[in-house]
PDB file of C-alpha atoms and ligand atoms in Angstrom:
ATOM      1  CA  MET A  98     -99.426 -55.247 -25.611  1.00 44.00           C
ATOM      2  CA  PRO A  99     -98.415 -52.405 -28.299  1.00 46.00           C
ATOM      3  CA  PRO A 100    -101.104 -50.213 -29.270  1.00 45.00           C
ATOM      4  CA  SER A 101    -102.419 -51.359 -33.054  1.00 53.00           C
ATOM      5  CA  ASN A 102    -100.107 -49.636 -35.720  1.00 62.00           C
ATOM      6  CA  PRO A 103    -101.267 -49.465 -39.367  1.00 61.00           C
ATOM      7  CA  LEU A 104     -97.292 -49.775 -40.197  1.00 65.00           C
ATOM      8  CA  SER A 105     -96.715 -52.435 -37.542  1.00 62.00           C
ATOM      9  CA  PRO A 106     -99.903 -54.669 -38.230  1.00 63.00           C
ATOM     10  CA  GLU A 107    -100.233 -57.819 -36.377  1.00 67.00           C
ATOM     11  CA  ARG A 108     -97.914 -60.605 -37.258  1.00 68.00           C
ATOM     12  CA  PRO A 109     -97.942 -64.063 -36.054  1.00 68.00           C
ATOM     13  CA  GLU A 110     -95.361 -64.901 -32.921  1.00 66.00           C
ATOM     14  CA  ASP A 111     -92.792 -66.256 -34.399  1.00 70.00           C
ATOM     15  CA  SER A 112     -92.323 -63.375 -38.120  1.00 78.00           C
ATOM     16  CA  ARG A 113     -92.793 -60.198 -35.497  1.00 86.00           C
ATOM     17  CA  PHE A 114     -89.771 -58.009 -33.954  1.00 91.00           C
ATOM     18  CA  LEU A 115     -89.834 -58.011 -30.796  1.00 85.00           C
ATOM     19  CA  GLY A 116     -88.140 -54.471 -30.361  1.00 92.00           C
ATOM     20  CA  VAL A 117     -84.838 -54.374 -28.612  1.00 94.00           C
ATOM     21  CA  CYS A 118     -84.252 -52.380 -25.273  1.00 92.00           C
ATOM     22  CA  GLU A 119     -80.770 -50.571 -23.579  1.00 92.00           C
ATOM     23  CA  GLU A 120     -80.542 -52.450 -20.297  1.00 91.00           C
ATOM     24  CA  LEU A 121     -81.245 -56.122 -22.491  1.00 93.00           C
ATOM     25  CA  CYS A 122     -78.963 -58.262 -25.139  1.00 93.00           C
ATOM     26  CA  PHE A 123     -80.481 -59.154 -28.177  1.00 95.00           C
ATOM     27  CA  VAL A 124     -79.491 -62.857 -29.050  1.00 94.00           C
ATOM     28  CA  ALA A 125     -81.183 -64.069 -32.004  1.00 94.00           C
ATOM     29  CA  ALA A 126     -81.785 -67.640 -32.196  1.00 92.00           C
ATOM     30  CA  TRP A 127     -82.263 -68.537 -35.374  1.00 93.00           C
ATOM     31  CA  LEU A 128     -78.273 -67.973 -36.972  1.00 94.00           C
ATOM     32  CA  PRO A 129     -75.989 -70.114 -37.098  1.00 92.00           C
ATOM     33  CA  ARG A 130     -72.746 -69.395 -34.503  1.00 91.00           C
ATOM     34  CA  GLY A 131     -69.141 -70.306 -34.475  1.00 89.00           C
ATOM     35  CA  ARG A 132     -67.097 -71.683 -31.542  1.00 84.00           C
ATOM     36  CA  HIS A 133     -67.056 -68.243 -29.633  1.00 86.00           C
ATOM     37  CA  GLY A 134     -70.312 -67.617 -30.112  1.00 89.00           C
ATOM     38  CA  TYR A 135     -70.683 -64.303 -32.680  1.00 93.00           C
ATOM     39  CA  ALA A 136     -73.175 -65.249 -35.364  1.00 95.00           C
ATOM     40  CA  SER A 137     -72.707 -64.398 -39.142  1.00 94.00           C
ATOM     41  CA  LEU A 138     -75.378 -63.948 -42.386  1.00 94.00           C
ATOM     42  CA  ARG A 139     -73.633 -65.099 -45.269  1.00 90.00           C
ATOM     43  CA  ALA A 140     -72.824 -61.547 -47.635  1.00 90.00           C
ATOM     44  CA  LYS A 141     -73.496 -61.701 -51.345  1.00 87.00           C
ATOM     45  CA  GLU A 142     -71.677 -58.661 -51.497  1.00 87.00           C
ATOM     46  CA  PHE A 143     -68.706 -59.568 -49.809  1.00 86.00           C
ATOM     47  CA  ASN A 144     -68.878 -63.457 -51.229  1.00 83.00           C
ATOM     48  CA  ARG A 145     -68.507 -64.154 -47.576  1.00 87.00           C
ATOM     49  CA  GLN A 146     -70.086 -64.769 -43.546  1.00 91.00           C
ATOM     50  CA  VAL A 147     -70.128 -61.446 -41.832  1.00 93.00           C
ATOM     51  CA  GLY A 148     -70.330 -61.435 -38.086  1.00 95.00           C
ATOM     52  CA  ALA A 149     -73.786 -60.173 -37.205  1.00 97.00           C
ATOM     53  CA  HIS A 150     -73.266 -57.269 -34.773  1.00 96.00           C
ATOM     54  CA  ARG A 151     -70.747 -55.872 -37.737  1.00 96.00           C
ATOM     55  CA  LEU A 152     -73.123 -56.020 -39.586  1.00 97.00           C
ATOM     56  CA  ALA A 153     -75.556 -54.333 -36.826  1.00 98.00           C
ATOM     57  CA  VAL A 154     -73.490 -51.330 -36.544  1.00 96.00           C
ATOM     58  CA  LYS A 155     -72.325 -50.577 -40.337  1.00 96.00           C
ATOM     59  CA  LEU A 156     -76.140 -50.993 -40.785  1.00 97.00           C
ATOM     60  CA  LEU A 157     -77.684 -48.961 -37.891  1.00 97.00           C
ATOM     61  CA  ILE A 158     -74.922 -47.165 -36.486  1.00 95.00           C
ATOM     62  CA  GLY A 159     -72.987 -45.586 -38.860  1.00 93.00           C
ATOM     63  CA  PRO A 160     -69.574 -47.105 -41.319  1.00 92.00           C
ATOM     64  CA  LEU A 161     -66.517 -48.785 -40.209  1.00 91.00           C
ATOM     65  CA  LYS A 162     -63.675 -47.846 -41.827  1.00 89.00           C
ATOM     66  CA  GLY A 163     -59.650 -49.172 -41.978  1.00 87.00           C
ATOM     67  CA  GLU A 164     -59.215 -51.009 -38.386  1.00 87.00           C
ATOM     68  CA  ASP A 165     -62.454 -49.779 -37.273  1.00 92.00           C
ATOM     69  CA  MET A 166     -63.993 -52.909 -34.592  1.00 92.00           C
ATOM     70  CA  ALA A 167     -67.610 -53.055 -33.962  1.00 93.00           C
ATOM     71  CA  LEU A 168     -66.813 -53.881 -30.392  1.00 92.00           C
ATOM     72  CA  HIS A 169     -69.599 -54.883 -27.289  1.00 91.00           C
ATOM     73  CA  ARG A 170     -70.534 -52.856 -23.823  1.00 90.00           C
ATOM     74  CA  CYS A 171     -71.958 -56.025 -22.761  1.00 88.00           C
ATOM     75  CA  GLY A 172     -69.073 -58.541 -23.435  1.00 84.00           C
ATOM     76  CA  ASN A 173     -72.221 -61.273 -25.045  1.00 88.00           C
ATOM     77  CA  SER A 174     -70.778 -62.180 -28.074  1.00 89.00           C
ATOM     78  CA  ARG A 175     -74.277 -63.744 -28.914  1.00 92.00           C
ATOM     79  CA  CYS A 176     -75.567 -60.452 -28.507  1.00 94.00           C
ATOM     80  CA  HIS A 177     -76.127 -57.983 -31.737  1.00 97.00           C
ATOM     81  CA  ASN A 178     -78.935 -55.313 -29.918  1.00 97.00           C
ATOM     82  CA  PRO A 179     -77.004 -52.266 -31.612  1.00 97.00           C
ATOM     83  CA  TYR A 180     -77.987 -50.572 -28.212  1.00 95.00           C
ATOM     84  CA  HIS A 181     -74.668 -52.676 -26.836  1.00 94.00           C
ATOM     85  CA  LEU A 182     -72.787 -52.087 -29.492  1.00 94.00           C
ATOM     86  CA  TYR A 183     -69.763 -49.346 -30.382  1.00 92.00           C
ATOM     87  CA  VAL A 184     -66.835 -48.359 -32.415  1.00 92.00           C
ATOM     88  CA  GLY A 185     -63.917 -48.889 -31.384  1.00 89.00           C
ATOM     89  CA  GLY A 186     -60.028 -50.241 -32.157  1.00 85.00           C
ATOM     90  CA  ASP A 187     -57.501 -53.352 -30.748  1.00 84.00           C
ATOM     91  CA  ALA A 188     -57.320 -50.216 -27.096  1.00 83.00           C
ATOM     92  CA  GLU A 189     -60.786 -50.270 -26.496  1.00 82.00           C
ATOM     93  CA  ASN A 190     -61.274 -54.062 -27.320  1.00 82.00           C
ATOM     94  CA  LEU A 191     -58.192 -54.679 -24.658  1.00 81.00           C
ATOM     95  CA  ARG A 192     -60.191 -52.927 -22.089  1.00 79.00           C
ATOM     96  CA  ASP A 193     -63.602 -54.481 -22.683  1.00 74.00           C
ATOM     97  CA  ARG A 194     -61.604 -57.508 -22.134  1.00 77.00           C
ATOM     98  CA  VAL A 195     -60.484 -56.958 -19.386  1.00 77.00           C
ATOM     99  CA  LEU A 196     -63.598 -55.391 -17.874  1.00 73.00           C
ATOM    100  CA  HIS A 197     -65.673 -58.324 -18.810  1.00 72.00           C
ATOM    101  CA  ARG A 198     -63.014 -61.102 -18.803  1.00 74.00           C
ATOM    102  CA  ASP A 199     -64.942 -61.566 -14.751  1.00 65.00           C
ATOM    103  CA  ALA A 200     -68.014 -60.938 -16.151  1.00 63.00           C
ATOM    104  CA  ARG A 201     -67.946 -63.538 -18.498  1.00 61.00           C
ATOM    105  CA  GLY A 202     -67.726 -66.214 -16.141  1.00 61.00           C
ATOM    106  CA  HIS A 203     -70.510 -65.282 -13.884  1.00 60.00           C
ATOM    107  CA  LEU A 204     -72.554 -64.035 -16.831  1.00 53.00           C
ATOM    108  CA  GLU A 205     -76.985 -65.692 -16.290  1.00 53.00           C
ATOM    109  CA  PRO A 206     -77.360 -67.931 -18.493  1.00 49.00           C
ATOM    110  CA  LEU A 207     -78.659 -67.511 -21.919  1.00 46.00           C
ATOM    111  CA  ALA A 208     -82.241 -67.694 -20.525  1.00 45.00           C
ATOM    112  CA  ALA A 209     -85.311 -65.167 -21.409  1.00 44.00           C
ATOM    113  CA  THR A 210     -86.887 -63.322 -19.646  1.00 49.00           C
ATOM    114  CA  ASP A 211     -90.260 -64.462 -20.704  1.00 48.00           C
ATOM    115  CA  ASP A 212     -91.022 -67.899 -21.181  1.00 48.00           C
ATOM    116  CA  SER A 213     -92.805 -66.679 -25.062  1.00 49.00           C
ATOM    117  CA  ARG A 214     -89.594 -65.514 -26.605  1.00 47.00           C
ATOM    118  CA  THR A 215     -87.411 -68.763 -25.126  1.00 51.00           C
ATOM    119  CA  SER A 216     -87.182 -70.024 -28.677  1.00 64.00           C
ATOM    120  CA  ARG A 217     -86.705 -67.130 -30.595  1.00 84.00           C
ATOM    121  CA  VAL A 218     -84.792 -64.133 -28.985  1.00 87.00           C
ATOM    122  CA  LEU A 219     -83.088 -64.619 -26.110  1.00 87.00           C
ATOM    123  CA  THR A 220     -83.193 -61.659 -23.478  1.00 87.00           C
ATOM    124  CA  PRO A 221     -80.172 -62.112 -20.871  1.00 84.00           C
ATOM    125  CA  ARG A 222     -78.987 -58.625 -19.256  1.00 84.00           C
ATOM    126  CA  PRO A 223     -75.416 -58.358 -18.935  1.00 80.00           C
ATOM    127  CA  LEU A 224     -73.829 -57.661 -15.358  1.00 74.00           C
ATOM    128  CA  VAL A 225     -71.908 -54.686 -16.955  1.00 75.00           C
ATOM    129  CA  LEU A 226     -72.617 -52.454 -20.264  1.00 78.00           C
ATOM    130  CA  ARG A 227     -69.120 -50.778 -20.888  1.00 75.00           C
ATOM    131  CA  LYS A 228     -68.964 -46.934 -21.533  1.00 78.00           C
ATOM    132  CA  GLU A 229     -66.305 -46.237 -23.398  1.00 72.00           C
ATOM    133  CA  VAL A 230     -66.799 -43.997 -26.098  1.00 76.00           C
ATOM    134  CA  SER A 231     -67.332 -44.603 -29.116  1.00 77.00           C
ATOM    135  CA  ARG A 232     -64.767 -43.487 -32.653  1.00 76.00           C
ATOM    136  CA  VAL A 233     -68.165 -42.787 -34.223  1.00 75.00           C
ATOM    137  CA  THR A 234     -70.227 -39.940 -33.107  1.00 75.00           C
ATOM    138  CA  ALA A 235     -73.225 -41.299 -33.825  1.00 78.00           C
ATOM    139  CA  ASN A 236     -75.850 -43.811 -31.832  1.00 84.00           C
ATOM    140  CA  PHE A 237     -78.084 -45.609 -32.603  1.00 92.00           C
ATOM    141  CA  THR A 238     -81.096 -43.969 -32.657  1.00 89.00           C
ATOM    142  CA  GLY A 239     -83.911 -46.576 -31.811  1.00 94.00           C
ATOM    143  CA  PHE A 240     -86.726 -48.315 -33.480  1.00 96.00           C
ATOM    144  CA  THR A 241     -90.002 -47.380 -33.123  1.00 94.00           C
ATOM    145  CA  PRO A 242     -93.355 -48.767 -34.387  1.00 94.00           C
ATOM    146  CA  ASN A 243     -95.008 -45.894 -36.105  1.00 93.00           C
ATOM    147  CA  LYS A 244     -91.133 -43.996 -37.706  1.00 96.00           C
ATOM    148  CA  CYS A 245     -88.812 -45.289 -40.399  1.00 98.00           C
ATOM    149  CA  PHE A 246     -85.353 -45.892 -39.821  1.00 97.00           C
ATOM    150  CA  HIS A 247     -83.291 -44.705 -42.582  1.00 97.00           C
ATOM    151  CA  ALA A 248     -79.303 -44.877 -42.790  1.00 96.00           C
ATOM    152  CA  ASP A 249     -78.366 -41.886 -45.330  1.00 94.00           C
ATOM    153  CA  TRP A 250     -74.976 -43.535 -45.124  1.00 95.00           C
ATOM    154  CA  LEU A 251     -75.561 -46.380 -47.041  1.00 96.00           C
ATOM    155  CA  HIS A 252     -75.815 -46.464 -50.893  1.00 96.00           C
ATOM    156  CA  PRO A 253     -78.745 -46.632 -53.034  1.00 95.00           C
ATOM    157  CA  THR A 254     -79.740 -50.078 -55.368  1.00 93.00           C
ATOM    158  CA  TYR A 255     -80.819 -48.832 -58.557  1.00 91.00           C
ATOM    159  CA  ASP A 256     -84.226 -50.468 -57.740  1.00 93.00           C
ATOM    160  CA  GLY A 257     -84.237 -48.188 -54.607  1.00 95.00           C
ATOM    161  CA  TYR A 258     -83.466 -49.793 -51.784  1.00 97.00           C
ATOM    162  CA  ARG A 259     -80.377 -49.407 -49.597  1.00 97.00           C
ATOM    163  CA  GLN A 260     -76.724 -52.164 -49.682  1.00 96.00           C
ATOM    164  CA  LEU A 261     -73.442 -51.880 -47.869  1.00 95.00           C
ATOM    165  CA  CYS A 262     -71.466 -51.044 -50.797  1.00 91.00           C
ATOM    166  CA  ARG A 263     -72.579 -50.326 -54.544  1.00 90.00           C
ATOM    167  CA  THR A 264     -72.784 -53.338 -56.505  1.00 89.00           C
ATOM    168  CA  SER A 265     -74.616 -54.127 -59.805  1.00 85.00           C
ATOM    169  CA  TRP A 266     -77.272 -56.410 -58.004  1.00 88.00           C
ATOM    170  CA  SER A 267     -81.191 -55.570 -56.925  1.00 91.00           C
ATOM    171  CA  GLY A 268     -82.830 -55.021 -53.142  1.00 95.00           C
ATOM    172  CA  GLU A 269     -83.898 -58.561 -53.221  1.00 94.00           C
ATOM    173  CA  VAL A 270     -81.197 -59.864 -53.623  1.00 93.00           C
ATOM    174  CA  VAL A 271     -78.487 -57.544 -50.992  1.00 95.00           C
ATOM    175  CA  GLY A 272     -81.282 -55.202 -49.474  1.00 97.00           C
ATOM    176  CA  ALA A 273     -79.735 -53.868 -46.278  1.00 98.00           C
ATOM    177  CA  HIS A 274     -83.775 -54.333 -45.260  1.00 98.00           C
ATOM    178  CA  ARG A 275     -83.273 -58.252 -45.557  1.00 98.00           C
ATOM    179  CA  LYS A 276     -80.242 -58.538 -43.702  1.00 98.00           C
ATOM    180  CA  ILE A 277     -82.249 -56.144 -40.895  1.00 98.00           C
ATOM    181  CA  HIS A 278     -85.016 -59.076 -41.556  1.00 97.00           C
ATOM    182  CA  THR A 279     -82.575 -62.316 -41.058  1.00 97.00           C
ATOM    183  CA  LEU A 280     -80.760 -60.201 -38.155  1.00 97.00           C
ATOM    184  CA  PHE A 281     -83.674 -59.136 -36.119  1.00 97.00           C
ATOM    185  CA  ILE A 282     -87.510 -61.037 -37.038  1.00 95.00           C
ATOM    186  CA  GLY A 283     -85.651 -64.253 -38.255  1.00 94.00           C
ATOM    187  CA  PRO A 284     -84.480 -66.047 -41.251  1.00 93.00           C
ATOM    188  CA  LEU A 285     -84.935 -65.421 -44.951  1.00 94.00           C
ATOM    189  CA  ASP A 286     -84.870 -68.148 -47.904  1.00 93.00           C
ATOM    190  CA  LYS A 287     -83.062 -66.130 -50.814  1.00 91.00           C
ATOM    191  CA  TYR A 288     -86.428 -66.746 -52.784  1.00 94.00           C
ATOM    192  CA  ASP A 289     -88.575 -65.310 -49.666  1.00 95.00           C
ATOM    193  CA  ILE A 290     -89.876 -60.898 -50.836  1.00 96.00           C
ATOM    194  CA  VAL A 291     -89.460 -58.630 -48.242  1.00 97.00           C
ATOM    195  CA  GLY A 292     -92.123 -56.179 -47.889  1.00 96.00           C
ATOM    196  CA  HIS A 293     -92.368 -52.248 -46.165  1.00 97.00           C
ATOM    197  CA  SER A 294     -95.785 -51.676 -44.455  1.00 96.00           C
ATOM    198  CA  CYS A 295     -94.799 -48.848 -44.899  1.00 97.00           C
ATOM    199  CA  SER A 296     -94.317 -48.399 -48.776  1.00 96.00           C
ATOM    200  CA  ASP A 297     -91.118 -47.098 -48.096  1.00 97.00           C
ATOM    201  CA  THR A 298     -87.838 -49.106 -49.575  1.00 97.00           C
ATOM    202  CA  THR A 299     -85.427 -47.012 -48.335  1.00 97.00           C
ATOM    203  CA  CYS A 300     -86.614 -47.522 -44.626  1.00 98.00           C
ATOM    204  CA  LEU A 301     -84.649 -50.501 -42.228  1.00 98.00           C
ATOM    205  CA  ASN A 302     -87.186 -50.370 -39.635  1.00 98.00           C
ATOM    206  CA  PRO A 303     -87.792 -54.342 -38.276  1.00 97.00           C
ATOM    207  CA  TYR A 304     -91.384 -53.093 -37.181  1.00 96.00           C
ATOM    208  CA  HIS A 305     -92.029 -52.460 -40.816  1.00 97.00           C
ATOM    209  CA  LEU A 306     -90.918 -55.459 -42.269  1.00 97.00           C
ATOM    210  CA  PHE A 307     -92.369 -58.662 -43.290  1.00 95.00           C
ATOM    211  CA  ILE A 308     -92.025 -62.029 -45.424  1.00 95.00           C
ATOM    212  CA  SER A 309     -95.118 -61.188 -48.409  1.00 94.00           C
ATOM    213  CA  GLY A 310     -94.536 -64.176 -50.253  1.00 93.00           C
ATOM    214  CA  GLN A 311     -92.217 -66.157 -52.766  1.00 93.00           C
ATOM    215  CA  HIS A 312     -90.894 -65.457 -56.042  1.00 90.00           C
ATOM    216  CA  THR A 313     -93.019 -68.682 -57.256  1.00 88.00           C
ATOM    217  CA  SER A 314     -89.973 -68.860 -60.373  1.00 84.00           C
ATOM    218  CA  HIS A 315     -86.780 -70.377 -59.032  1.00 83.00           C
ATOM    219  CA  ARG A 316     -85.348 -70.515 -62.437  1.00 78.00           C
ATOM    220  CA  ASP A 317     -86.719 -67.265 -63.490  1.00 80.00           C
ATOM    221  CA  PHE A 318     -84.819 -65.652 -59.709  1.00 82.00           C
ATOM    222  CA  ASN A 319     -81.506 -67.112 -60.333  1.00 78.00           C
ATOM    223  CA  ALA A 320     -81.749 -66.173 -64.131  1.00 71.00           C
ATOM    224  CA  ARG A 321     -81.904 -63.111 -63.616  1.00 75.00           C
ATOM    225  CA  HIS A 322     -79.341 -62.112 -60.960  1.00 77.00           C
ATOM    226  CA  ASP A 323     -76.640 -64.861 -62.309  1.00 64.00           C
ATOM    227  CA  LYS A 324     -76.833 -62.118 -65.402  1.00 53.00           C
ATOM    228  CA  ARG A 325     -76.420 -59.679 -62.829  1.00 49.00           C
ATOM    229  CA  CYS A 326     -73.507 -61.012 -61.392  1.00 50.00           C
ATOM    230  CA  LYS A 327     -71.343 -61.392 -64.192  1.00 59.00           C
ATOM    231  CA  LEU A 328     -70.552 -57.368 -63.778  1.00 65.00           C
ATOM    232  CA  THR A 329     -67.221 -57.005 -62.018  1.00 69.00           C
ATOM    233  CA  ASP A 330     -66.151 -54.161 -59.770  1.00 69.00           C
ATOM    234  CA  GLU A 331     -64.138 -53.380 -63.635  1.00 77.00           C
ATOM    235  CA  GLY A 332     -67.087 -53.087 -65.145  1.00 79.00           C
ATOM    236  CA  LEU A 333     -69.301 -50.563 -62.962  1.00 78.00           C
ATOM    237  CA  ASP A 334     -66.235 -48.566 -62.730  1.00 81.00           C
ATOM    238  CA  MET A 335     -66.245 -48.358 -66.327  1.00 85.00           C
ATOM    239  CA  ILE A 336     -70.506 -48.077 -65.866  1.00 84.00           C
ATOM    240  CA  ALA A 337     -69.419 -44.616 -63.496  1.00 83.00           C
ATOM    241  CA  ASP A 338     -67.216 -43.303 -66.002  1.00 86.00           C
ATOM    242  CA  MET A 339     -69.442 -40.638 -67.697  1.00 86.00           C
ATOM    243  CA  ALA A 340     -67.171 -40.259 -70.702  1.00 89.00           C
ATOM    244  CA  LEU A 341     -67.206 -43.562 -71.723  1.00 89.00           C
ATOM    245  CA  ARG A 342     -70.214 -43.597 -74.026  1.00 90.00           C
ATOM    246  CA  THR A 343     -72.773 -46.259 -74.022  1.00 88.00           C
ATOM    247  CA  ALA A 344     -71.822 -47.870 -77.364  1.00 88.00           C
ATOM    248  CA  GLU A 345     -69.102 -48.745 -76.481  1.00 88.00           C
ATOM    249  CA  LEU A 346     -69.316 -49.984 -72.898  1.00 85.00           C
ATOM    250  CA  VAL A 347     -72.406 -52.200 -75.117  1.00 81.00           C
ATOM    251  CA  SER A 348     -69.633 -53.612 -76.486  1.00 81.00           C
ATOM    252  CA  LYS A 349     -66.913 -53.905 -74.142  1.00 81.00           C
ATOM    253  CA  LEU A 350     -69.681 -55.408 -71.006  1.00 78.00           C
ATOM    254  CA  GLY A 351     -71.812 -57.402 -73.158  1.00 75.00           C
ATOM    255  CA  LEU A 352     -74.936 -55.080 -71.993  1.00 76.00           C
ATOM    256  CA  HIS A 353     -78.299 -54.045 -73.040  1.00 78.00           C
ATOM    257  CA  PRO A 354     -77.880 -50.356 -73.653  1.00 83.00           C
ATOM    258  CA  GLN A 355     -81.273 -49.858 -71.446  1.00 81.00           C
ATOM    259  CA  THR A 356     -79.369 -51.448 -68.429  1.00 79.00           C
ATOM    260  CA  ILE A 357     -76.546 -48.980 -68.774  1.00 82.00           C
ATOM    261  CA  LEU A 358     -78.691 -46.608 -68.484  1.00 84.00           C
ATOM    262  CA  THR A 359     -80.585 -47.181 -65.693  1.00 79.00           C
ATOM    263  CA  TYR A 360     -77.228 -47.916 -63.506  1.00 78.00           C
ATOM    264  CA  ARG A 361     -76.436 -44.782 -64.831  1.00 82.00           C
ATOM    265  CA  ARG A 362     -79.571 -42.872 -63.790  1.00 79.00           C
ATOM    266  CA  ALA A 363     -78.975 -45.115 -60.394  1.00 73.00           C
ATOM    267  CA  LEU A 364     -75.705 -43.460 -59.713  1.00 73.00           C
ATOM    268  CA  LEU A 365     -76.913 -40.084 -60.519  1.00 74.00           C
ATOM    269  CA  ASP A 366     -79.467 -40.047 -57.888  1.00 67.00           C
ATOM    270  CA  ALA A 367     -77.101 -41.131 -55.499  1.00 60.00           C
ATOM    271  CA  THR A 368     -75.379 -37.966 -55.012  1.00 46.00           C
ATOM    272  CA  GLY A 369     -72.203 -37.851 -52.732  1.00 48.00           C
ATOM    273  CA  HIS A 370     -72.357 -41.752 -52.723  1.00 47.00           C
ATOM    274  CA  ALA A 371     -71.418 -42.079 -56.293  1.00 40.00           C
ATOM    275  CA  ARG A 372     -67.821 -41.933 -57.849  1.00 41.00           C
ATOM    276  CA  GLY A 373     -69.344 -41.286 -61.217  1.00 39.00           C
ATOM    277  CA  VAL A 374     -71.312 -38.175 -60.246  1.00 35.00           C
ATOM    278  CA  GLN A 375     -68.862 -36.931 -58.151  1.00 36.00           C
ATOM    279  CA  LYS A 376     -66.486 -35.312 -60.787  1.00 32.00           C
TER     280      LYS A 376
HETATM  281 ZN1   ZN B 269     -75.769 -57.585 -25.205  1.00 76.76          ZN
HETATM  282 ZN1   ZN B 270     -90.879 -47.152 -42.799  1.00 76.76          ZN
END
């Protein structure tokens, strides 16, 4: 039992992060899986399902560019332990397949190492961990209960959370912390509110995340976010173009002037990430 820590208060077994370690796979039993074992999450900002292992790389190791692939050192498609993931391409993928082809046939049955974990997280030990060099120099730096985890390459939401790509949605819809919760702690209902025990809304450490409650009025929640959904990429680009006057945007986009100012303030805060401030 880990020592008690104010940032990772004791929670019931089924809502607690159980940790990841370098040696063992992390297979979340609550995630839906395709035929080949890959889990995926619905990502509203991409309007599709995204592979759990790809999300784990993008959230915890670094951005994927162009033809970059998120590859498994362990050869276990069901795993999204960030220690077992690296960035490569077709050549590395092919070498991985050759290495794991035999091992895959002999991979231990996906059995948990202790009974308390059987229902939620399976942690099989991979037969072989590939040592291929990653295309990105960054490595996963690990989660510890008393230290926040920040991914500086992610974009800010207008309300102070982090997100994978620049959108006009709030953290309660596209927040990176919500994806981390779903990947490493347990499933989320869209009305669930995810809190930070560290009070740092940019933190992605699953030891610090917990479901703090639910939005009681589903109708208000939907109305609030449906309105934001109407803003297209083109609209966002117009807001980011500081040469356009607020009044012009109000008439063209049908937004309240205050909403436009809020977006622009968020863009200015996002130094280095927002196109609008790089001019
Ligand atoms: Zn693994
Ligand atoms: Zn934290």
